[in-house]
Short mmCIF file of C-alpha atoms and ligand atoms in Angstrom, two decimals:
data_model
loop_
_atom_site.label_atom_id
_atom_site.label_comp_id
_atom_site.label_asym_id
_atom_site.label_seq_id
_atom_site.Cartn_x
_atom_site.Cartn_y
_atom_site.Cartn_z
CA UNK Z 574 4.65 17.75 33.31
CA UNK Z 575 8.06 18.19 31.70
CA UNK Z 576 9.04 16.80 28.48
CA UNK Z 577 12.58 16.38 29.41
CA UNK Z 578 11.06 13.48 32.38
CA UNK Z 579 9.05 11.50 30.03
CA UNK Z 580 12.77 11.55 27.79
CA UNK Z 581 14.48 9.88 31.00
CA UNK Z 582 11.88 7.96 31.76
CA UNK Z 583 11.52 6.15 28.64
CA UNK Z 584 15.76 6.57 27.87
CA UNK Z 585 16.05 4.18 31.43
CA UNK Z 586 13.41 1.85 30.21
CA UNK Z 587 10.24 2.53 32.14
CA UNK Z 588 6.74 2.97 30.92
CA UNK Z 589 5.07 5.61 29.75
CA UNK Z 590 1.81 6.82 31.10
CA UNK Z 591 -1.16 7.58 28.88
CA UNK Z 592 -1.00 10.94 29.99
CA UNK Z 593 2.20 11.30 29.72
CA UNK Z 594 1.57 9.66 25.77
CA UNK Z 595 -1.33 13.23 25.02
CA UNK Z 596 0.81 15.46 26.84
CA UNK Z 597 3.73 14.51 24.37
CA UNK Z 598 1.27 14.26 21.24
CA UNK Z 599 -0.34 17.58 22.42
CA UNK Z 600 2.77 19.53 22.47
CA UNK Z 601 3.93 17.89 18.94
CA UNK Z 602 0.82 19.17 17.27
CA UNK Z 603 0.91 22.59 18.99
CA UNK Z 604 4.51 23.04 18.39
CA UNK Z 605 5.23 23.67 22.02
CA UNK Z 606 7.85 20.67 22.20
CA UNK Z 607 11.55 21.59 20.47
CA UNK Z 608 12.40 18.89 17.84
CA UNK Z 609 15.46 18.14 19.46
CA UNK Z 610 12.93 16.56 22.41
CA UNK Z 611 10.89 14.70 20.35
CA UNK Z 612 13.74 13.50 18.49
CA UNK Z 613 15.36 12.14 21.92
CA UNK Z 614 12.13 10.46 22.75
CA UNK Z 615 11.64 8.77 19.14
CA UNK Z 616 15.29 7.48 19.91
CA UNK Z 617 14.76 6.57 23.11
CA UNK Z 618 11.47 4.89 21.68
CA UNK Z 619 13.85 3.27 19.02
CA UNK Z 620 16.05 1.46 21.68
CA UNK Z 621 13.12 0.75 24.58
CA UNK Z 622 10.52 -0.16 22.45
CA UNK Z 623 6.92 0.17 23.63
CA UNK Z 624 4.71 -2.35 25.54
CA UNK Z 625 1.09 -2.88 23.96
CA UNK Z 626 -0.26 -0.17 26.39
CA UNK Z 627 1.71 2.43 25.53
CA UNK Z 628 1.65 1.63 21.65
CA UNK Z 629 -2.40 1.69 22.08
CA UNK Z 630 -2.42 4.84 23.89
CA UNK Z 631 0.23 6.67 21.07
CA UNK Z 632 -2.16 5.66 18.32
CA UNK Z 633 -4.82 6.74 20.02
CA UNK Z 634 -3.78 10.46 20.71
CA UNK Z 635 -2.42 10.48 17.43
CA UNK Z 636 -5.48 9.33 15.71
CA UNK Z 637 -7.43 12.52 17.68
CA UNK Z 638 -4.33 14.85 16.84
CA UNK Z 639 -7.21 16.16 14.24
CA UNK Z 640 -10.15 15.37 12.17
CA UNK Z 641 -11.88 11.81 12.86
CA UNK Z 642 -14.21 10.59 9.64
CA UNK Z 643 -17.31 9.99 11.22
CA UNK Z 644 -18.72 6.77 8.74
CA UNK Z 645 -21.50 6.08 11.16
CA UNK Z 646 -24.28 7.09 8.19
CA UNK Z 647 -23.14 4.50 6.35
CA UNK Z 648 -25.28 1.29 7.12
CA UNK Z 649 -23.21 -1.81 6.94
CA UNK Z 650 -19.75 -2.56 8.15
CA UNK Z 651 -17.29 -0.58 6.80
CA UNK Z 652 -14.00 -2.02 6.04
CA UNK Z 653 -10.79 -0.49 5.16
CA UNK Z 654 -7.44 -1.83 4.07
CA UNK Z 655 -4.15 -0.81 3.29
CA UNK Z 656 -0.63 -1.90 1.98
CA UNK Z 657 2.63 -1.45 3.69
CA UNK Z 658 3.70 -0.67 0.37
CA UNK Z 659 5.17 -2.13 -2.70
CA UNK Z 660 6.03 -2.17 -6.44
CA UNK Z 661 3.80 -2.57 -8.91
CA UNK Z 662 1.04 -2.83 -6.03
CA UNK Z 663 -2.75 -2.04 -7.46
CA UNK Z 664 -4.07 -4.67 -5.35
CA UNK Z 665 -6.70 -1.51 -3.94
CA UNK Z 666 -8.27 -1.46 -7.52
CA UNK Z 667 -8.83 -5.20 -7.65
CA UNK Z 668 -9.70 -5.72 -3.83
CA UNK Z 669 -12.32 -2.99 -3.22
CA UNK Z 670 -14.38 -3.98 -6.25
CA UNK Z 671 -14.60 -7.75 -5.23
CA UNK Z 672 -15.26 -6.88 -1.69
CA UNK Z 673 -18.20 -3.97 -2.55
CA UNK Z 674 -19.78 -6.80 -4.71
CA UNK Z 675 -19.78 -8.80 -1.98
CA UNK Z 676 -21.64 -6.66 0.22
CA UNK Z 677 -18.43 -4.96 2.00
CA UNK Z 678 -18.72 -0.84 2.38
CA UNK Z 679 -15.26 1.10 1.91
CA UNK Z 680 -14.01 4.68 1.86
CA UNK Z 681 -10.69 4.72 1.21
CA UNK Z 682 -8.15 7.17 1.32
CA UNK Z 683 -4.72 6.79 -0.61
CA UNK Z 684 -1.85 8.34 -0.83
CA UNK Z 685 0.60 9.54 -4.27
CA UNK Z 686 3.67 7.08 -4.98
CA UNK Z 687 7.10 8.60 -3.40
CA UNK Z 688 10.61 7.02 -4.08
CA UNK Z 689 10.89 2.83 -5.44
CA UNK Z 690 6.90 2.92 -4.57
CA UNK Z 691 4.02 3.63 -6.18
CA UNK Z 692 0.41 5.52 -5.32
CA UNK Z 693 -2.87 4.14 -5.81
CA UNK Z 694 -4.31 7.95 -6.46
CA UNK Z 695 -1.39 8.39 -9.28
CA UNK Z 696 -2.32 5.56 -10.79
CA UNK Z 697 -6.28 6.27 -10.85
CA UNK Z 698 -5.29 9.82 -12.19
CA UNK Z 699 -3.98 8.12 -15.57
CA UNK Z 700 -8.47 7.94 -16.32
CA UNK Z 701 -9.12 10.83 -17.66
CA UNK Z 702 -11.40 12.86 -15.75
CA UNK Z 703 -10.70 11.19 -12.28
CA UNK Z 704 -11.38 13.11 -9.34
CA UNK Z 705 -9.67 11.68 -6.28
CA UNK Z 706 -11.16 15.02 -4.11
CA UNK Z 707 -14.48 14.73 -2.72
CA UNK Z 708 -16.69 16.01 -0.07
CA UNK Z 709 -17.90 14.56 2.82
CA UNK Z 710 -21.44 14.36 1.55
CA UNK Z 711 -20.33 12.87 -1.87
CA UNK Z 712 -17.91 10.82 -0.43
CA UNK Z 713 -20.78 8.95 1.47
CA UNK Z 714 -23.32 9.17 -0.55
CA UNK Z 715 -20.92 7.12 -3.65
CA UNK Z 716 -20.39 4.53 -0.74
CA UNK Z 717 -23.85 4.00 -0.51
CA UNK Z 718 -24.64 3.92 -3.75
CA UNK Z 719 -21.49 2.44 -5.44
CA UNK Z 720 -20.17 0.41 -2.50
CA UNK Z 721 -16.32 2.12 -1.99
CA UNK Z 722 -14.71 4.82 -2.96
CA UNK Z 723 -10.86 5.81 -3.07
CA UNK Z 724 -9.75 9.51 -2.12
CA UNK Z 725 -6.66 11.64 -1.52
CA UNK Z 726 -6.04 12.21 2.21
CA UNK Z 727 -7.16 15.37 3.76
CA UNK Z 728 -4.69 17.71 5.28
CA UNK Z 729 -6.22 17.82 8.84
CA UNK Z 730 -5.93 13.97 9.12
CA UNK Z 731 -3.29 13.01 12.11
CA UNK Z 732 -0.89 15.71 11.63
CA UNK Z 733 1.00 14.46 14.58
CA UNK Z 734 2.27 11.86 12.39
CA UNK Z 735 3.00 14.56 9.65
CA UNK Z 736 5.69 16.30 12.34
CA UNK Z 737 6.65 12.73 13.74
CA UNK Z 738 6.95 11.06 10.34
CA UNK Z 739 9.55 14.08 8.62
CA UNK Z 740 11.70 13.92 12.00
CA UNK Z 741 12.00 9.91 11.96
CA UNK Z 742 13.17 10.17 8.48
CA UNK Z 743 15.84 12.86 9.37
CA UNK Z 744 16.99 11.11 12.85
CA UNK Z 745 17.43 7.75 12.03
CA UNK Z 746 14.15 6.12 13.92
CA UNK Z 747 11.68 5.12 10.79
CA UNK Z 748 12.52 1.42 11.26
CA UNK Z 749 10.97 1.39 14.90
CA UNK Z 750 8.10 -1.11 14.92
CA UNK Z 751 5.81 0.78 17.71
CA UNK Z 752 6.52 3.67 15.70
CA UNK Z 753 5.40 2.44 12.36
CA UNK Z 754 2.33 0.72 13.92
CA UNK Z 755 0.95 3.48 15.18
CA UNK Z 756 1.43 5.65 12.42
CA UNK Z 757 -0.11 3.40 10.21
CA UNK Z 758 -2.82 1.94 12.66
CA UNK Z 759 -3.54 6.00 13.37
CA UNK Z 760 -4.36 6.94 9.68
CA UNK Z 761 -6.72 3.81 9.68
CA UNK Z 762 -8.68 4.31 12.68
CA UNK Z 763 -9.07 8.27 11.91
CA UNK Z 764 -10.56 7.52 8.44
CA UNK Z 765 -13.62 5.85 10.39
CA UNK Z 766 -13.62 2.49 9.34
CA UNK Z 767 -15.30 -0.37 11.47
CA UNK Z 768 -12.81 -3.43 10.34
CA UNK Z 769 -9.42 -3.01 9.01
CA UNK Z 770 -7.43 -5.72 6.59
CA UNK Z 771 -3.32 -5.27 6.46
CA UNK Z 772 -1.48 -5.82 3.46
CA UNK Z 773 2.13 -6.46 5.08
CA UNK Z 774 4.63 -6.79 2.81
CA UNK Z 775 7.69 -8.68 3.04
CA UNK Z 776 10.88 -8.97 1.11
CA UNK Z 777 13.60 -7.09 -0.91
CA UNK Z 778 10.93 -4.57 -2.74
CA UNK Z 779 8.82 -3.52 1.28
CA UNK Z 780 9.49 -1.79 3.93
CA UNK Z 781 9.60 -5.23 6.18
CA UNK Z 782 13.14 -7.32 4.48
CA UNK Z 783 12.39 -10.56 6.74
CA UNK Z 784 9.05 -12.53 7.71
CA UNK Z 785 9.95 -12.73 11.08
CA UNK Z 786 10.22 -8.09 11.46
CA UNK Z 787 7.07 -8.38 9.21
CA UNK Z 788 4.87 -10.65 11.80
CA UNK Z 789 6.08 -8.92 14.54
CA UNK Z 790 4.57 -5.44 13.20
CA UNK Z 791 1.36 -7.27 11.52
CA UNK Z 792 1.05 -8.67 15.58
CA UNK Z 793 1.53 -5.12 17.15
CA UNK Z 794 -0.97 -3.57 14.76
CA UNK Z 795 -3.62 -6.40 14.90
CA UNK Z 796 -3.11 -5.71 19.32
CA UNK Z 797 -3.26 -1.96 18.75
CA UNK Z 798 -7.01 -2.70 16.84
CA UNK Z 799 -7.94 -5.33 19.45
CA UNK Z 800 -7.01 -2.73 22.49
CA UNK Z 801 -9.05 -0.20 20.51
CA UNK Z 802 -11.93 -1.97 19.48
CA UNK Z 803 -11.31 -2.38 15.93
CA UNK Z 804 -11.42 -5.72 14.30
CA UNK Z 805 -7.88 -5.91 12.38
CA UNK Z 806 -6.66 -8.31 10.25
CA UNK Z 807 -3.36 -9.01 8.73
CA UNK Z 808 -2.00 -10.79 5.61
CA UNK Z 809 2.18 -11.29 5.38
CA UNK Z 810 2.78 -11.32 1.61
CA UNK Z 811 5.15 -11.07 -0.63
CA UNK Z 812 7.38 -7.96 -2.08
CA UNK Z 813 10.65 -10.08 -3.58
CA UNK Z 814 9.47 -9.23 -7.03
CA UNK Z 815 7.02 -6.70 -8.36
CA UNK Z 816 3.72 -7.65 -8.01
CA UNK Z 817 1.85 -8.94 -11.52
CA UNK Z 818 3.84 -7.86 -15.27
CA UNK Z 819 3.05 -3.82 -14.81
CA UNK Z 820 5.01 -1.44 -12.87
CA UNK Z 821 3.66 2.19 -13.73
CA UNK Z 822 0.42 3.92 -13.85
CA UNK Z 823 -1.83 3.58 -16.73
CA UNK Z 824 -0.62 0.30 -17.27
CA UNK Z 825 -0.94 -0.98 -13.87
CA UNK Z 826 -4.74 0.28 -14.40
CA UNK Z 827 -4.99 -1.72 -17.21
CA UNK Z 828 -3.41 -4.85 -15.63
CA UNK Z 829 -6.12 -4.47 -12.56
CA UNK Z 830 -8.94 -4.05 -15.74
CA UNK Z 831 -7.72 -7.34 -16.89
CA UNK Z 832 -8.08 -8.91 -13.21
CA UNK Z 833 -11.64 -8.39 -12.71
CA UNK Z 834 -12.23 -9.22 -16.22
CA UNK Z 835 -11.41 -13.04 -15.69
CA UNK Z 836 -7.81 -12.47 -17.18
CA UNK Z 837 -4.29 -11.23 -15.66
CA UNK Z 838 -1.34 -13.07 -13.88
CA UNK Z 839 -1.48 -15.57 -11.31
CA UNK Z 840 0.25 -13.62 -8.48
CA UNK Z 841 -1.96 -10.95 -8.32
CA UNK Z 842 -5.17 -12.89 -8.70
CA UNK Z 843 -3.92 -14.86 -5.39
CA UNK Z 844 -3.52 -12.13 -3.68
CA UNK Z 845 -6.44 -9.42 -4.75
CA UNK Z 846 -8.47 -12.42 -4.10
CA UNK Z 847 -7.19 -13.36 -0.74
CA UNK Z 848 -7.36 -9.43 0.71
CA UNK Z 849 -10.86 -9.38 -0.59
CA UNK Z 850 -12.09 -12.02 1.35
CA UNK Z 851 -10.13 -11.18 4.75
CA UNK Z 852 -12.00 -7.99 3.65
CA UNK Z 853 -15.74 -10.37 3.53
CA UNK Z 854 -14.54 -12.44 6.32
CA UNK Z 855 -13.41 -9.77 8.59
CA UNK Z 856 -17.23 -7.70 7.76
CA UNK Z 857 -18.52 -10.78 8.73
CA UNK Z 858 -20.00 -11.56 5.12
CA UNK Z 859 -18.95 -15.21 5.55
CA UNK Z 860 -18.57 -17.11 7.83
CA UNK Z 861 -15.19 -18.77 6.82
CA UNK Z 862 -12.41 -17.65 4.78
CA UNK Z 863 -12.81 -20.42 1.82
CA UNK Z 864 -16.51 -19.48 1.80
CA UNK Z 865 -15.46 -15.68 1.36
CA UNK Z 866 -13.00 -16.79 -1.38
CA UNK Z 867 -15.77 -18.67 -3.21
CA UNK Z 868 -18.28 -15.32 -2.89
CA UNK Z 869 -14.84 -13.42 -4.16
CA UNK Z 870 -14.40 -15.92 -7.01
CA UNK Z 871 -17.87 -15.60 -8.08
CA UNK Z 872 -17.65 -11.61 -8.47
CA UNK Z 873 -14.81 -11.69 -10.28
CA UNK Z 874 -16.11 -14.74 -13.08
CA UNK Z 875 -19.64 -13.17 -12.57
CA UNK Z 876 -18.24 -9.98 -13.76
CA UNK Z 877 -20.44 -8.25 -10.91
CA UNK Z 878 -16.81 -6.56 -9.59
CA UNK Z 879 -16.19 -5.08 -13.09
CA UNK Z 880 -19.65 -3.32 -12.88
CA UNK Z 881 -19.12 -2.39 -9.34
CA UNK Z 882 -15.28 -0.94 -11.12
CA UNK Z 883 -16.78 0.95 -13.51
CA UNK Z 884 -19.67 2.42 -11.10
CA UNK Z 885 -16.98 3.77 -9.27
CA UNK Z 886 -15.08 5.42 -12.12
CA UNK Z 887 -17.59 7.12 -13.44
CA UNK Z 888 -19.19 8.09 -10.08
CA UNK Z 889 -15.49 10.40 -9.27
CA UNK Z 890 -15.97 11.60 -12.84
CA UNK Z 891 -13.46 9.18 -14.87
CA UNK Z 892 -14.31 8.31 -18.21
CA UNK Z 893 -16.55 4.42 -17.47
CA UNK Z 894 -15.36 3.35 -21.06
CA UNK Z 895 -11.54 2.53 -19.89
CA UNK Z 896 -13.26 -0.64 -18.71
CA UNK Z 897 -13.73 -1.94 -22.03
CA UNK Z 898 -11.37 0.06 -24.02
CA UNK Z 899 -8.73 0.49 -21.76
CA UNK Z 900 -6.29 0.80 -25.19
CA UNK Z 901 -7.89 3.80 -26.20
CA UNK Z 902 -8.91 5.79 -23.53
CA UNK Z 903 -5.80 5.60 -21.11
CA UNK Z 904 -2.69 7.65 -21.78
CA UNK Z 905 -0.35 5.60 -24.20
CA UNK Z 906 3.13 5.92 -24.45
CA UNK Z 907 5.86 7.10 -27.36
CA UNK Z 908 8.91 5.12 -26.49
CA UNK Z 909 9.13 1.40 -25.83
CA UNK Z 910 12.62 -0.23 -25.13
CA UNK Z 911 13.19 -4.05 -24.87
CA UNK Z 912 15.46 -5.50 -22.05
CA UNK Z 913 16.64 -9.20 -23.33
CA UNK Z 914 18.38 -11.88 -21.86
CA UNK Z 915 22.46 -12.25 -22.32
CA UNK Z 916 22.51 -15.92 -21.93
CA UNK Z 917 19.80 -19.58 -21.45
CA UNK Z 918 18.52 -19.85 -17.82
CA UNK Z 919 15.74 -19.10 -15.42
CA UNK Z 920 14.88 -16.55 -13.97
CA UNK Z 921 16.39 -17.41 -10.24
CA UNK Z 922 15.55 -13.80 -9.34
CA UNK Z 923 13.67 -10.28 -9.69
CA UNK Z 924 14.90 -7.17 -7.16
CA UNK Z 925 11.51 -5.43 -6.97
CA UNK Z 926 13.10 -2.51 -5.57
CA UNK Z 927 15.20 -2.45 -9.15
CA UNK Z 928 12.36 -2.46 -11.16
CA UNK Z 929 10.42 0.14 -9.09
CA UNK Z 930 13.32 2.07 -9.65
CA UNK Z 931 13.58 1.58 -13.68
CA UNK Z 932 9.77 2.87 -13.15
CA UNK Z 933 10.86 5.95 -11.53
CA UNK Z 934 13.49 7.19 -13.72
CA UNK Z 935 11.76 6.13 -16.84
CA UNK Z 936 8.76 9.12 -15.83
CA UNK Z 937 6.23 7.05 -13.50
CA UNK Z 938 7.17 8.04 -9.88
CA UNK Z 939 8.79 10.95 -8.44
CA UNK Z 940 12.16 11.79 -6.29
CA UNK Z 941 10.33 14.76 -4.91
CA UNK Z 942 6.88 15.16 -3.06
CA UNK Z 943 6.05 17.68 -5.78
CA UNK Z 944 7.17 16.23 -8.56
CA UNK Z 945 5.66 15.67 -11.76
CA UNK Z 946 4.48 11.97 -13.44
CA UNK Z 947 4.58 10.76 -16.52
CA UNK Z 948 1.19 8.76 -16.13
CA UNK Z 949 2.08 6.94 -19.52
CA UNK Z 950 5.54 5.34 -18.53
CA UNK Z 951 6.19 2.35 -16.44
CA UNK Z 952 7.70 -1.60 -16.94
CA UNK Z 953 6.56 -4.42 -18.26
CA UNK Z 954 7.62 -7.19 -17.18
CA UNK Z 955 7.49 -10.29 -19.70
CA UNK Z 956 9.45 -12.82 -17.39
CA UNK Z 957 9.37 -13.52 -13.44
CA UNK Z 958 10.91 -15.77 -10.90
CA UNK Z 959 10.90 -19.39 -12.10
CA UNK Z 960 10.72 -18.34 -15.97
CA UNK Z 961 12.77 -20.13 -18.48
CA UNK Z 962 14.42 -17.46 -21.26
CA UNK Z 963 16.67 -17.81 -23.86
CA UNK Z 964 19.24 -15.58 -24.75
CA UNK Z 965 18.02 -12.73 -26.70
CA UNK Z 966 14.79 -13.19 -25.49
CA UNK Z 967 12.50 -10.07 -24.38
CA UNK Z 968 12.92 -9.90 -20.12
CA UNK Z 969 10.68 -6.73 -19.78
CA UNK Z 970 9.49 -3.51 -22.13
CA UNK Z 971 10.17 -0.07 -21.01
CA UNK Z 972 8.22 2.75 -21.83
CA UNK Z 973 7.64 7.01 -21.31
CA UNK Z 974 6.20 9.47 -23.34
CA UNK Z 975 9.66 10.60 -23.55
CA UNK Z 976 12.77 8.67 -24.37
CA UNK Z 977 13.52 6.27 -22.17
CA UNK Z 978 16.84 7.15 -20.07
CA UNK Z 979 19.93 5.29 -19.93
CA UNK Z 980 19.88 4.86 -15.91
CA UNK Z 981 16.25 3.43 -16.43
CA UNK Z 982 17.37 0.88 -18.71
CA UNK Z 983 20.28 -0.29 -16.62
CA UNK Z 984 18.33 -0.39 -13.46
CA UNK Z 985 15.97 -2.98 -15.48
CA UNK Z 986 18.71 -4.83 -16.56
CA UNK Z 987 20.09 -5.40 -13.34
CA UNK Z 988 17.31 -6.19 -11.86
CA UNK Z 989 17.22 -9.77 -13.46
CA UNK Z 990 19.47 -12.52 -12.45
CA UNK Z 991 19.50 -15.50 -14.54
CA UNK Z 992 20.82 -18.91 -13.72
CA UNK Z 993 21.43 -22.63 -14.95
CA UNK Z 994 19.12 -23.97 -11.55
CA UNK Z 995 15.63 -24.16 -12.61
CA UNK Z 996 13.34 -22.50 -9.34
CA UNK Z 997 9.69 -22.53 -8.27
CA UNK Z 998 7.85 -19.73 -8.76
CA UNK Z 999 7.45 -18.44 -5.00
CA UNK Z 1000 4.60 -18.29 -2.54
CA UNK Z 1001 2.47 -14.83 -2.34
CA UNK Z 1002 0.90 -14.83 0.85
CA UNK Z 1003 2.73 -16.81 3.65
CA UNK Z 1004 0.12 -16.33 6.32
CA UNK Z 1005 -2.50 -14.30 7.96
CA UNK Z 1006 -2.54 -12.92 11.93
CA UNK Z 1007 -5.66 -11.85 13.22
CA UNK Z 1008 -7.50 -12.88 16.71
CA UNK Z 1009 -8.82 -16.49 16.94
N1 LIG W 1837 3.94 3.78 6.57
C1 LIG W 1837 3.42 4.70 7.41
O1 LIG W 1837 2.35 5.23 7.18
N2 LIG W 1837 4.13 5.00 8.52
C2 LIG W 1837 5.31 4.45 8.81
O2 LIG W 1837 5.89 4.76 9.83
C3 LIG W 1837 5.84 3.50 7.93
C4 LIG W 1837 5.12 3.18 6.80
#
């Protein structure tokens, strides 16, 4: 087989072979295949698009491009989700408690925040003591025992998508919906899980701008997991504004605390609550959604999820106490700077991709893989979409062990519009796809 036939093949619109799919993953992962070829294909990918054959057979010789978690040990049905991504997102914190004390298994791996977005395994390194490394043994044995558990990714997980990923970003062919799917859908099905809930974001602050890209990638990922005999589900929900009042680390920790204590904003309750129960419903722990919600509600006003939260903390070595004293035991910060309103209004609108940004500069996220965090720094946000203020009112605090810099400040700023026309505050989740 010759690479340079699959290139033409695919370039004039024909359909590529599931052989032909290995033989290209194959040579990508033993570096037999010049990047200029597998850029050509990726752009030939771009502009041809993929049927749901040929997306199901690139996920699944990516998925075996290296190690496959082997969860089988585990008795019950394991479930895993993940987000496409978004600002101020901890839904992972809230959702995996609610669904383990509801019966549902998980052992999830995470990644570390990069650009406008954060990481759930930054923000669980603001507890002290938190180790987001474990062994296979350990790993599985806390799942047992605790229900879930949340880990870094290994290095040996589909590093086919490692090579494809760095050359989409460099060749113009990220925004390729077979190619996202299967990236994403690859990472899911090599961590092991039996069931798998989406969190697709949609608006200014995701990856997805418009509803209509966003359903069409929650479709081909739900028809990847059909064709591959995973049970996937998909919630479209939305990124406009930061999700919740706190953009950072340690306070974003605090924030999800304050969830599964009874308390914290209406937004994210919504929507921690609704991925939990996709998360029951899809384990087949209910046998509707609204009677998952109700088992959801009940672990969260039970305080049974808070338990299960602070089992898991102090089972990966984090200090259990930040449950009730999250004050004192998470990193606090030196500087705080107000953002206030110039004029009477409402809040018409909130660019979550702003405020991620303010995040960033102020300390909490990196420009760099490598880069350093300030664990302490982040936003919060005192007004959202739909607010009234008046002028000189507090909009959001900034904060950062350090002072806070000028380009921070600004980027918070801007991220507000206020206007005379009062607005609703909008809709979090617009819909769910998943198999009748
Ligand atoms: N997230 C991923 O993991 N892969 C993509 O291609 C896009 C978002």
């Amino acid at each position: 087989m010759r690479m340079v036939d699959l290139i033409l093949k695919k370039r004039d619109g024909g359909t590529l072979t599931a052989e032909d799919i290995r033989f290209f993953i194959d040579g990508v992962v033993r570096g037999t295949i010049p990047d200029y070829q597998v850029s050509a294909l990726l752009m030939a990918i771009f502009f041809r698009g993929m049927d749901d054959g040929e997306v199901a057979a690139l996920t699944e010789a990516m998925t075996h491009s290296g190690d496959v978690i082997d969860l089988s040990g585990i008795p019950g049905v394991k479930v895993d989700k993940h987000s496409t991504g978004g600002v101020g997102d901890k839904t992972t914190l809230i959702a995996l408690p609610l669904a383990a004390a509801c019966g549902v298994r998980s052992a999830k791996m995470s990644g570390r925040g990069l650009g406008h977005t954060g990481g759930t395994i930054d923000k669980l390194e603001a507890i002290p003591g938190f180790r987001t490394a474990l062994s296979k043994e350990a790993l599985i044995r806390q799942v047992e025992r605790v229900g879930f558990a949340v880990v870094g990714q290994t290095e040996g997980l589909v590093p086919a998508d490692k090579v494809l990923y760095a050359l989409r970003d460099v060749t113009g062919t990220v925004e390729s919906i077979p190619l996202i799917a299967s990236s994403i859908m690859s990472k899911k099905l090599a961590g092991g899980a039996d069931a798998i809930v989406l969190d697709v974001k949609v608006g200014r602050g995701a990856f997805m701008p418009d509803l209509e890209r966003a359903r069409t990638l929650a479709a081909a990922m739900v028809a990847i997991g059909r064709r591959l005999g995973k049970k996937t589900h998909a919630l479209l929900t939305a990124m406009d504004q930061p999700l919740g009042r706190d953009v950072g680390n340690a306070n974003e920790v605090r924030e999800a605390i304050d969830v599964l204590r009874g308390g914290g904003p209406d937004d994210l309750v919504e929507l921690t609550s609704a991925v939990a129960a996709e998360m029951v419903f899809v384990a087949g722990l209910a046998p509707t959604r609204d009677a998952a919600l109700e088992s959801v509600r009940r672990a969260r006003q039970s305080g049974a999820a808070l338990e299960r939260f602070r089992a898991f903390v102090e089972a990966q070595g984090g200090d259990g106490r930040v449950v009730d004293d999250p004050e004192h035991v998470l990193p606090t910060p030196a500087y705080r700077e107000a953002i206030v309103a110039h004029e009477d209004g409402y809040v018409t609108a909130l660019d979550a991709r702003r405020v991620g940004e303010a995040a960033m500069r102020a300390g909490a996220g990196r420009a760099t893989k490598d880069a350093a965090i300030d664990l302490a720094a982040g936003v919060h946000l005192e007004k959202k979409i739909g607010d009234a203020v008046r002028r000189g009112e507090v909009l959001a605090t900034i904060f950062a062990t350090r002072k806070v810099p000028e380009d921070a400040r600004r980027a918070l700023s801007e991220a507000y519009t206020i206007g005379r026309a009062r607005v609703g505050a909008p809709p979090i989740v617009y819909e769910t796809v998943a198999d009748a």
